[in-house]
Short mmCIF file of C-alpha atoms in Angstrom, two decimals:
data_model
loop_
_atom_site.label_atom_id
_atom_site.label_comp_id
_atom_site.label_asym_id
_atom_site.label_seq_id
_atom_site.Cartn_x
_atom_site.Cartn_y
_atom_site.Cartn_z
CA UNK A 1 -1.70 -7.79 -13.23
CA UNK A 2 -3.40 -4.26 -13.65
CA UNK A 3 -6.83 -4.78 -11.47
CA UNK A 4 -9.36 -1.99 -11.93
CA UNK A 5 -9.29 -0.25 -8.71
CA UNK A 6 -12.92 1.62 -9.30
CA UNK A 7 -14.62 -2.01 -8.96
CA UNK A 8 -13.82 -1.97 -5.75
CA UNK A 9 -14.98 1.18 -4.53
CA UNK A 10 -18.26 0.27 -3.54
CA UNK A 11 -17.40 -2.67 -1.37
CA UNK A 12 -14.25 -2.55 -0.57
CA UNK A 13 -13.28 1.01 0.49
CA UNK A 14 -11.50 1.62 3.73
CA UNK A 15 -8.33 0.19 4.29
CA UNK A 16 -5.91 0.66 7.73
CA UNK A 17 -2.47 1.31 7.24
CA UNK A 18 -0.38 1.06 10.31
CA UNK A 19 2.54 2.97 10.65
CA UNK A 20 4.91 4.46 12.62
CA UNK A 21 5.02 7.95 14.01
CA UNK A 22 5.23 9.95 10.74
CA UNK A 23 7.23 12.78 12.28
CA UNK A 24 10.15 10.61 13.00
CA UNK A 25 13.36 10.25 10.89
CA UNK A 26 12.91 6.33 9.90
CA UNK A 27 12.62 5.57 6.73
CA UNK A 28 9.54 4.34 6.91
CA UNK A 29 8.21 7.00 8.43
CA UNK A 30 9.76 8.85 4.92
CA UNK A 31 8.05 6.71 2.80
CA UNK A 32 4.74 6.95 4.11
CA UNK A 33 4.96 11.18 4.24
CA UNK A 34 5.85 10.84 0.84
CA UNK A 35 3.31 8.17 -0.60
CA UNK A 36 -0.19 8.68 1.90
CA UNK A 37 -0.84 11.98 0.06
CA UNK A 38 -1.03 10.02 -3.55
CA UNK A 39 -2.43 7.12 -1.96
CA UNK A 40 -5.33 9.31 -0.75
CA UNK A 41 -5.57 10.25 -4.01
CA UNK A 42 -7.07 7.28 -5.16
CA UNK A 43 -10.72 5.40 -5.07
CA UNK A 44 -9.56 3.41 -1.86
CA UNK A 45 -10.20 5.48 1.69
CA UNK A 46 -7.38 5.51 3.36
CA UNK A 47 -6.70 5.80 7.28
CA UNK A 48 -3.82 5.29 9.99
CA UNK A 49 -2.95 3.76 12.46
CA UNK A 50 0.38 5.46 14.68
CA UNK A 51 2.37 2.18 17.15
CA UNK A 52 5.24 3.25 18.73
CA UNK A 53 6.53 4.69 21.47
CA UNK A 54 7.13 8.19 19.65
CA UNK A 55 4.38 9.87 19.77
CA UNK A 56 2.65 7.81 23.06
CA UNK A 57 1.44 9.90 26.32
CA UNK A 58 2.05 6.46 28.14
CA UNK A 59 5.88 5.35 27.05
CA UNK A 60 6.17 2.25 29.61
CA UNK A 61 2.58 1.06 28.76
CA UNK A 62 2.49 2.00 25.11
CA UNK A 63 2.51 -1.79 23.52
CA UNK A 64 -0.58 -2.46 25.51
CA UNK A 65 -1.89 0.92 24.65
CA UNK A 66 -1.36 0.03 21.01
CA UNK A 67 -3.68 -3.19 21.27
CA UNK A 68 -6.20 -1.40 23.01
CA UNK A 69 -6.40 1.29 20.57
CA UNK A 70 -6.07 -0.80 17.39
CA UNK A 71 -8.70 -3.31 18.87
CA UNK A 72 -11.09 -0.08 18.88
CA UNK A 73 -10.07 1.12 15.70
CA UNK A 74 -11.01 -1.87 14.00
CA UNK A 75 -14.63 -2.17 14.92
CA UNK A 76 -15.30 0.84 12.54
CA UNK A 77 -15.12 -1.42 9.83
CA UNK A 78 -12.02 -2.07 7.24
CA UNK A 79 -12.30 -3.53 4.12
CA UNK A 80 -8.15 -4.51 4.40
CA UNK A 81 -5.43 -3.87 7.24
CA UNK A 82 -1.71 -3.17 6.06
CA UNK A 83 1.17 -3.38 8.61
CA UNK A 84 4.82 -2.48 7.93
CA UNK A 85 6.65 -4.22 10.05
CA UNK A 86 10.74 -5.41 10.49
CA UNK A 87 11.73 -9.07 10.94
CA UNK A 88 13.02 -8.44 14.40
CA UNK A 89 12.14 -9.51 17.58
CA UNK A 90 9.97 -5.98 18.70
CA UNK A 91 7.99 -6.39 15.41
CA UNK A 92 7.55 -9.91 15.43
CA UNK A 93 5.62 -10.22 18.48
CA UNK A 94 3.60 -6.71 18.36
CA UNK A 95 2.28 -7.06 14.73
CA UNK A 96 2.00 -10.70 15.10
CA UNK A 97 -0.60 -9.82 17.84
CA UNK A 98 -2.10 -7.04 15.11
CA UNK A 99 -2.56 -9.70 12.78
CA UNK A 100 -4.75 -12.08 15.37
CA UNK A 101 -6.85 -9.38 15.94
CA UNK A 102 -7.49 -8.05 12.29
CA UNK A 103 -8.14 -12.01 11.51
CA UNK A 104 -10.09 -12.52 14.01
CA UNK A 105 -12.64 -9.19 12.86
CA UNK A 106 -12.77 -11.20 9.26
CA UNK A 107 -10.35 -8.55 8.33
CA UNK A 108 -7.95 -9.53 5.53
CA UNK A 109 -3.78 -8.28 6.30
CA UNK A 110 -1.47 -7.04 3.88
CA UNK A 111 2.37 -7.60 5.51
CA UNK A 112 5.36 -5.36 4.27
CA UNK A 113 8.41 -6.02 5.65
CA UNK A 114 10.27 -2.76 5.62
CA UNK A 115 13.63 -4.34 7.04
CA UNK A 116 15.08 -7.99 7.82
CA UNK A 117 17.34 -8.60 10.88
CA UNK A 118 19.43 -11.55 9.62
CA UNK A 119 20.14 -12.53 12.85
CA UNK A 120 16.56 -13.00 13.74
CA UNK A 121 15.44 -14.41 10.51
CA UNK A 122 17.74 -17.56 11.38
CA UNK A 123 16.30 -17.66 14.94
CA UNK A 124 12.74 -17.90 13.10
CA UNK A 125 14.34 -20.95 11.53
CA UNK A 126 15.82 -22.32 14.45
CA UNK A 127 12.97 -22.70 16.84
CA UNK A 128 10.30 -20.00 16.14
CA UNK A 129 9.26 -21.18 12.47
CA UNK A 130 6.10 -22.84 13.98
CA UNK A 131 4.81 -19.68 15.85
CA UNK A 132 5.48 -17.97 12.46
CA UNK A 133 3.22 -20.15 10.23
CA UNK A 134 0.34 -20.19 12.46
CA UNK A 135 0.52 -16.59 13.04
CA UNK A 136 1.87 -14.31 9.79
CA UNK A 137 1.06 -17.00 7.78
CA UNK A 138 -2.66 -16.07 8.01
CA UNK A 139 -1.65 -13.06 6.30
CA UNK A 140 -3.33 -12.60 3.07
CA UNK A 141 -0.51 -10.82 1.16
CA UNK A 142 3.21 -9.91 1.79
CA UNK A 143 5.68 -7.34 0.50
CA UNK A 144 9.28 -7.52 0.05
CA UNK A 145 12.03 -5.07 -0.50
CA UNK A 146 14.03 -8.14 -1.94
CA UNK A 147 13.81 -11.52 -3.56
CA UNK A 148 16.05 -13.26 -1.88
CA UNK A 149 13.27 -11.85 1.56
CA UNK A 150 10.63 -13.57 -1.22
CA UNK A 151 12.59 -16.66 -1.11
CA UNK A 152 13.28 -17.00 2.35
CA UNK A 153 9.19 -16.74 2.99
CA UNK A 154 8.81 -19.58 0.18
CA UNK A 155 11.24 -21.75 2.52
CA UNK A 156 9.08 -21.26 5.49
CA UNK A 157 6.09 -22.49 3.85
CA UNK A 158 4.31 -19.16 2.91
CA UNK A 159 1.49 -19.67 0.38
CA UNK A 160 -0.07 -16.46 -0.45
CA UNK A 161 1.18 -14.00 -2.70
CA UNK A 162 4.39 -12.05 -2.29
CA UNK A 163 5.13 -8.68 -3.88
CA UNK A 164 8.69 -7.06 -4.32
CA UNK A 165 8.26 -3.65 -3.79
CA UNK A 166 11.00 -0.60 -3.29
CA UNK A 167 11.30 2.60 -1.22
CA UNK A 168 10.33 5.53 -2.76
CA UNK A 169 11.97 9.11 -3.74
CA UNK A 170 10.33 12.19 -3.11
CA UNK A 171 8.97 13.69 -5.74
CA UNK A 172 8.90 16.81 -4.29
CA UNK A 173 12.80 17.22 -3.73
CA UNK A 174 13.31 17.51 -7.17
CA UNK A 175 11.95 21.48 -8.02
CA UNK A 176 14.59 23.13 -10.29
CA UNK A 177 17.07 20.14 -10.51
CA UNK A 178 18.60 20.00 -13.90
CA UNK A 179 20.91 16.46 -14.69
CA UNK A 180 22.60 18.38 -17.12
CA UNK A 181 23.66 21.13 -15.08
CA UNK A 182 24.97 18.60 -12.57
CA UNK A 183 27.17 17.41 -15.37
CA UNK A 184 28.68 20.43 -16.51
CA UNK A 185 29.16 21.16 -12.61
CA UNK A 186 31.15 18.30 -12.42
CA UNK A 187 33.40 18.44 -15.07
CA UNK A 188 34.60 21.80 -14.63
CA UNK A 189 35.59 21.20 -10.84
CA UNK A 190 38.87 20.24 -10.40
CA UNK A 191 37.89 17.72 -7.12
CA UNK A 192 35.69 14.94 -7.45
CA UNK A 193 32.74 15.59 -4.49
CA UNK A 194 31.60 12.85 -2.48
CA UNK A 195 28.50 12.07 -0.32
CA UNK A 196 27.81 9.60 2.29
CA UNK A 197 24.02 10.45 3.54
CA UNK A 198 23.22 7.83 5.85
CA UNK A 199 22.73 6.85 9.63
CA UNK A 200 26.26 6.81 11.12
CA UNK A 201 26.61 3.11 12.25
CA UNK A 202 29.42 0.88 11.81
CA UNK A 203 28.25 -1.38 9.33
CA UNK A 204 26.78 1.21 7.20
CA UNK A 205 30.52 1.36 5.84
CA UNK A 206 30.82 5.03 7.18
CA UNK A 207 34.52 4.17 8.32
CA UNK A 208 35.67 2.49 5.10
CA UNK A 209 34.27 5.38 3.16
CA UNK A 210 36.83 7.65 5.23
CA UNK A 211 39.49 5.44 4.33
CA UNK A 212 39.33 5.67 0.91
CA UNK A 213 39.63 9.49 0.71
CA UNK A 214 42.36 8.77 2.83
CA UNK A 215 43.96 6.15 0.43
CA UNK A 216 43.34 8.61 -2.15
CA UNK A 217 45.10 11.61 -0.57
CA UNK A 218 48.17 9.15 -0.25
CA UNK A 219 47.68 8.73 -3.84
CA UNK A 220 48.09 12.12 -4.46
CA UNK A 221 44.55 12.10 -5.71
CA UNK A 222 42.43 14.84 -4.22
CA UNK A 223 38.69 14.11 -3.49
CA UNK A 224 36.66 16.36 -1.03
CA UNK A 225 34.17 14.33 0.79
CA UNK A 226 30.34 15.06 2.61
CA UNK A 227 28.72 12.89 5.64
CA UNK A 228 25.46 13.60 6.11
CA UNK A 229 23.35 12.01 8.67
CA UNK A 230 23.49 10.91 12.81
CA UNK A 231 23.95 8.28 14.75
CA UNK A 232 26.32 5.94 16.96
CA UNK A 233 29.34 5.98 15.26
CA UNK A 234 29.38 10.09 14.51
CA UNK A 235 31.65 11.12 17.79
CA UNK A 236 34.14 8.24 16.75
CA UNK A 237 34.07 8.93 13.21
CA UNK A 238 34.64 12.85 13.63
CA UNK A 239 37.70 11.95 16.35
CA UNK A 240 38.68 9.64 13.45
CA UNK A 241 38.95 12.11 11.14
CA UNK A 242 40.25 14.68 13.27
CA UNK A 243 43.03 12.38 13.81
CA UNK A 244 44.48 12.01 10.65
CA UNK A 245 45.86 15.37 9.15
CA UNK A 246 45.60 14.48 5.45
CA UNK A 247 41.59 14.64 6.05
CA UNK A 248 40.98 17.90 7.95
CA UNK A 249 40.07 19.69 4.76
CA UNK A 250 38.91 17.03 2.97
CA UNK A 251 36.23 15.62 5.01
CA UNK A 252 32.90 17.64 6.08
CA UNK A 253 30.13 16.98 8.65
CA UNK A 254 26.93 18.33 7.44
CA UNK A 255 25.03 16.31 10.16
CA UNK A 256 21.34 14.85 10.24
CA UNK A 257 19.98 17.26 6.89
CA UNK A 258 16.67 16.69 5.57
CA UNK A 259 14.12 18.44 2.50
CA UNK A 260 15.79 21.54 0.67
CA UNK A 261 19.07 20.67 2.47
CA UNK A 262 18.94 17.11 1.57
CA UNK A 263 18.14 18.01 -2.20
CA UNK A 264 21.05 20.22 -2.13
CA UNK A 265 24.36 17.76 -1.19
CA UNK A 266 22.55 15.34 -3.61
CA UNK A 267 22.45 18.07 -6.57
CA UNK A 268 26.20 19.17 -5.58
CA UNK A 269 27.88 15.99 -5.08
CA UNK A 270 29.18 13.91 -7.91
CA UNK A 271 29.52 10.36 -6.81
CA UNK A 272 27.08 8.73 -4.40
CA UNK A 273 29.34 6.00 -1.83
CA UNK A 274 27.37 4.05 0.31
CA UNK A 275 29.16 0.92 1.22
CA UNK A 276 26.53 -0.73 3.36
CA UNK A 277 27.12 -4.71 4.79
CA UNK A 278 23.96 -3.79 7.23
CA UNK A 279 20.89 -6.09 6.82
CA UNK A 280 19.61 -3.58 4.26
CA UNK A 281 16.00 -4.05 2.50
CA UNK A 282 16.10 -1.06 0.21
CA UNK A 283 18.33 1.75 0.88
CA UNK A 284 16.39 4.79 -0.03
CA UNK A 285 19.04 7.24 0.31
CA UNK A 286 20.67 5.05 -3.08
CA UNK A 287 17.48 5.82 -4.86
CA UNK A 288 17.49 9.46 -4.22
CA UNK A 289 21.04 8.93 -5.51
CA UNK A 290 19.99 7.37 -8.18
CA UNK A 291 17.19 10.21 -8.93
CA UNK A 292 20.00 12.87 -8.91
CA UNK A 293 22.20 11.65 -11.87
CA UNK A 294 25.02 10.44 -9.21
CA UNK A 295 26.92 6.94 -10.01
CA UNK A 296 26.91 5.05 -7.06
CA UNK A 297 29.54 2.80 -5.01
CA UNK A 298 27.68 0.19 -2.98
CA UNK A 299 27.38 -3.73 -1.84
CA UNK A 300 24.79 -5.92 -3.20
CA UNK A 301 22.83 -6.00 -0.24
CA UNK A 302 19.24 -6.14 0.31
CA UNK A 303 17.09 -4.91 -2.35
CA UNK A 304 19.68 -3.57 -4.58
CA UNK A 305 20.66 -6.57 -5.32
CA UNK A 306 17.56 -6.86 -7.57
CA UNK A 307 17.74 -3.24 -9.22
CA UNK A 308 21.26 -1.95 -9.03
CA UNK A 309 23.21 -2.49 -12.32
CA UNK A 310 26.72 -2.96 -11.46
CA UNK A 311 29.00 -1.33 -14.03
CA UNK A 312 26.25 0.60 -15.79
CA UNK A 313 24.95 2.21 -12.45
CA UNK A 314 27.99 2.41 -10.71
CA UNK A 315 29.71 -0.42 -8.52
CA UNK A 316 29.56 -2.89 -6.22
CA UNK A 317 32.18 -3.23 -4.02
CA UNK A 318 32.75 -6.25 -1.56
CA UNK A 319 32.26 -5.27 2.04
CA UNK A 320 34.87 -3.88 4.23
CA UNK A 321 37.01 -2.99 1.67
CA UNK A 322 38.29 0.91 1.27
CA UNK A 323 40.75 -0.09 -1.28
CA UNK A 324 38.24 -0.85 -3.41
CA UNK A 325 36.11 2.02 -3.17
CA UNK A 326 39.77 4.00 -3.57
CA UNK A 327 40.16 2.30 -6.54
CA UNK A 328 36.72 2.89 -8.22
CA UNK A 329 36.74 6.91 -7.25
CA UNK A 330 40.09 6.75 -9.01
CA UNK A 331 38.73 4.49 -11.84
CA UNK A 332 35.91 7.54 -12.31
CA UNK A 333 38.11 10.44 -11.71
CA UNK A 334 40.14 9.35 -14.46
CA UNK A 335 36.97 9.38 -16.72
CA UNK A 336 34.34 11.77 -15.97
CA UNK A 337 33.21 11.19 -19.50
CA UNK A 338 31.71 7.97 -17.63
CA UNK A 339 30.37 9.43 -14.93
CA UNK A 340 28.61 11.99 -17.06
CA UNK A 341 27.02 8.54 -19.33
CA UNK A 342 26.30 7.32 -15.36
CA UNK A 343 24.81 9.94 -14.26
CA UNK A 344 22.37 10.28 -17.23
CA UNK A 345 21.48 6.92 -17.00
CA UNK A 346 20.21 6.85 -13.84
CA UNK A 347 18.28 9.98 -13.85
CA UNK A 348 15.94 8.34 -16.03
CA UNK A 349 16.06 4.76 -14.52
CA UNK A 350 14.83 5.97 -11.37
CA UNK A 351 11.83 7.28 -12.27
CA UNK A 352 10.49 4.52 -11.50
CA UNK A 353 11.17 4.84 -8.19
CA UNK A 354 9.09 8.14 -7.90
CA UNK A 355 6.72 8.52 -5.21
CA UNK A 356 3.59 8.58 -7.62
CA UNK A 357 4.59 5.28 -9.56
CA UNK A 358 4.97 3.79 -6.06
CA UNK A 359 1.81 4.66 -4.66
CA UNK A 360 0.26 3.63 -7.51
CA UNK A 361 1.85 -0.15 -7.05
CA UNK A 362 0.30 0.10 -3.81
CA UNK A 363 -2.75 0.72 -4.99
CA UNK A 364 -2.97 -2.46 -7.31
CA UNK A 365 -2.04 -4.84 -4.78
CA UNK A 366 -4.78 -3.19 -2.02
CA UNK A 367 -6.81 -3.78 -4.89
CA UNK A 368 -5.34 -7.74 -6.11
CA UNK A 369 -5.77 -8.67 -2.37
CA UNK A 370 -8.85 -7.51 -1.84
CA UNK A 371 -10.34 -9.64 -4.90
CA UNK A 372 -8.67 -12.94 -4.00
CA UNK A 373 -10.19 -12.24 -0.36
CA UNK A 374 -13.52 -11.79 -1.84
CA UNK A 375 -12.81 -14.95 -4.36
CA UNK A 376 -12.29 -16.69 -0.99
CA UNK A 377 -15.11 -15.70 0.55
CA UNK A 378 -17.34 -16.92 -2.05
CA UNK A 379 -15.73 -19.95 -2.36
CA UNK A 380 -16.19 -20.93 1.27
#
């Protein structure tokens, strides 16, 4: 439902948006540097609200600093508070206490889970479901990063409304890119390139993505691979490498890489692998992906689950499985003629996922909750 924001101007016009520290690497620090500017853009004033530990003079105290301050912030007057919290354990009982306070000010809450800890989602159903309902179920709207997250706040009883959102690409990353440049790039090289841009963990599939170069160079199959990005698992994954002499020249470290740098391994890679079993929401590295032209190997995790199309966006492979991913890159390799079809395809699917068409979504459900709270209020 399109609502007409400019309705709302008069009476409804400041709304809080908590976030992290926005000079972090998280991605949701990302998404908000990328979105805030359009968002401010619009009829709605917008302000924020830093938690964290980041950016806090007082690092032991800083939870109770964060009450404090947010208690004060408040009594300025919001029309709507929005918190972007993960379903763990840290988040659950900080913005749980965010979302007493707002209520108790009058103050409706918008909820957007930005990740979902597995693990602690079946603890919530274990013994803390009770706690849940009486506290985030006085939320007056939730977002989502995937249906089956939708589904799983259904189960617990959540009434109000629940929005699937995604991530968001940075417009501004794309300045000169041309798809079919990329293209042409790509079928004159004689090696398939590569790129892993992630944060190095485990169960990001970092490891099985080395292993299927490796199967490939015992394939004879040549295939030059990028990782980009930090982490846990970078010193063992470099001595990993390092220890297998078929790699040593087929494997780079471009480390943690960010703006013009970032644009650049997406524009001069051809095949995007990212075979993630991590409790995902919406992988916004897969998006930029997506927004370069590159065909993408992946697991249906998270969010992609509900806009990935396997086969006509690239593939899902099951998890911990290199000979798989082998298997695809020499599947593609074999027909670049595909990967060119790919790669057009999804330069123009994820437009969508642009920062401007994102903000805007945002916009309509400030602007959807802030008419059912006013419904409400009437009512009562």
């Amino acid at each position: 439902m399109q609502v007409n924001i400019m309705e709302f101007n008069n009476h409804y016009g400041r709304i809080l948006v908590v976030t992290p520290y926005l000079q972090g690497f998280g991605g949701v620090a990302n998404f908000y540097k990328a979105v805030f500017p359009l968002l401010k853009e619009g009829h709605f004033s917008i302000d924020s609200f830093v938690v964290g530990s980041a950016n806090s003079k007082i690092k032991l105290f800083h939870p109770l600093a964060n009450q404090f301050n947010f208690h004060k912030k408040i009594q300025s007057g919001y029309a709507l508070v929005h918190l972007n919290p993960s379903l763990n354990i840290k988040s659950f009982i900080r913005d749980g206490v965010l979302i007493q306070q707002a209520k108790n000010q009058g103050i409706p809450v918008i909820v957007f889970f930005h990740g979902w800890d597995k693990n602690f989602a079946q603890r919530v159903e274990s013994f803390l479901l009770p706690l849940f309902r009486a506290v985030y179920g006085k939320s007056d709207a939730f977002i989502v990063l995937a249906s089956e997250f939708k589904n799983k706040l259904r189960s617990w009883g959540i009434k109000s409304p629940i929005y699937l959102q995604t991530t968001t690409v940075d417009h501004g990353l794309f300045g000169g890119f041309e798809v079919e440049q990329k293209i042409q790039n790509m079928f004159e090289r004689k090696n398939l390139r590569l790129l892993y841009l992630a944060r190095l963990e485990r169960d990001k599939g970092i490891f099985e993505t080395i292993d299927a170069v490796r199967i490939l160079r015992e394939r004879q199959i040549n295939v030059d691979l990028s990782i980009a990005g930090d982490g846990p698992a970078r010193q063992q994954a470099e001595e990993y490498v390092q220890g297998i002499d078929s790699l040593s020249e087929s494997v780079n470290f471009l480390g943690y890489i960010r703006g013009q740098s970032k644009a650049n391994a997406f524009a001069n890679h051809d095949i995007y692998c990212f075979p993630s079993y991590f409790g995902e929401g919406m992988p916004t590295s897969v998006l930029e992906a997506l927004a370069f032209g590159m065909p993408v190997i992946t697991c249906s995790v998270g969010g992609l689950a509900d806009i990935f199309h396997d086969g006509t966006m690239g593939t899902f492979v099951p998890p911990r499985d290199p000979e798989a991913i082998a298997d695809t890159i020499e599947k593609y390799n074999l027909n670049r003629e595909e990967l060119a079809h790919i790669a057009r395809y999804n330069f123009q699917y994820a437009k969508k996922f642009l920062a401007p068409n994102v903000a805007d979504n945002l916009l309509n459900i400030y602007a959807e909750t802030l008419n059912l709270s006013k419904k409400e209020t009437v009512n009562q």
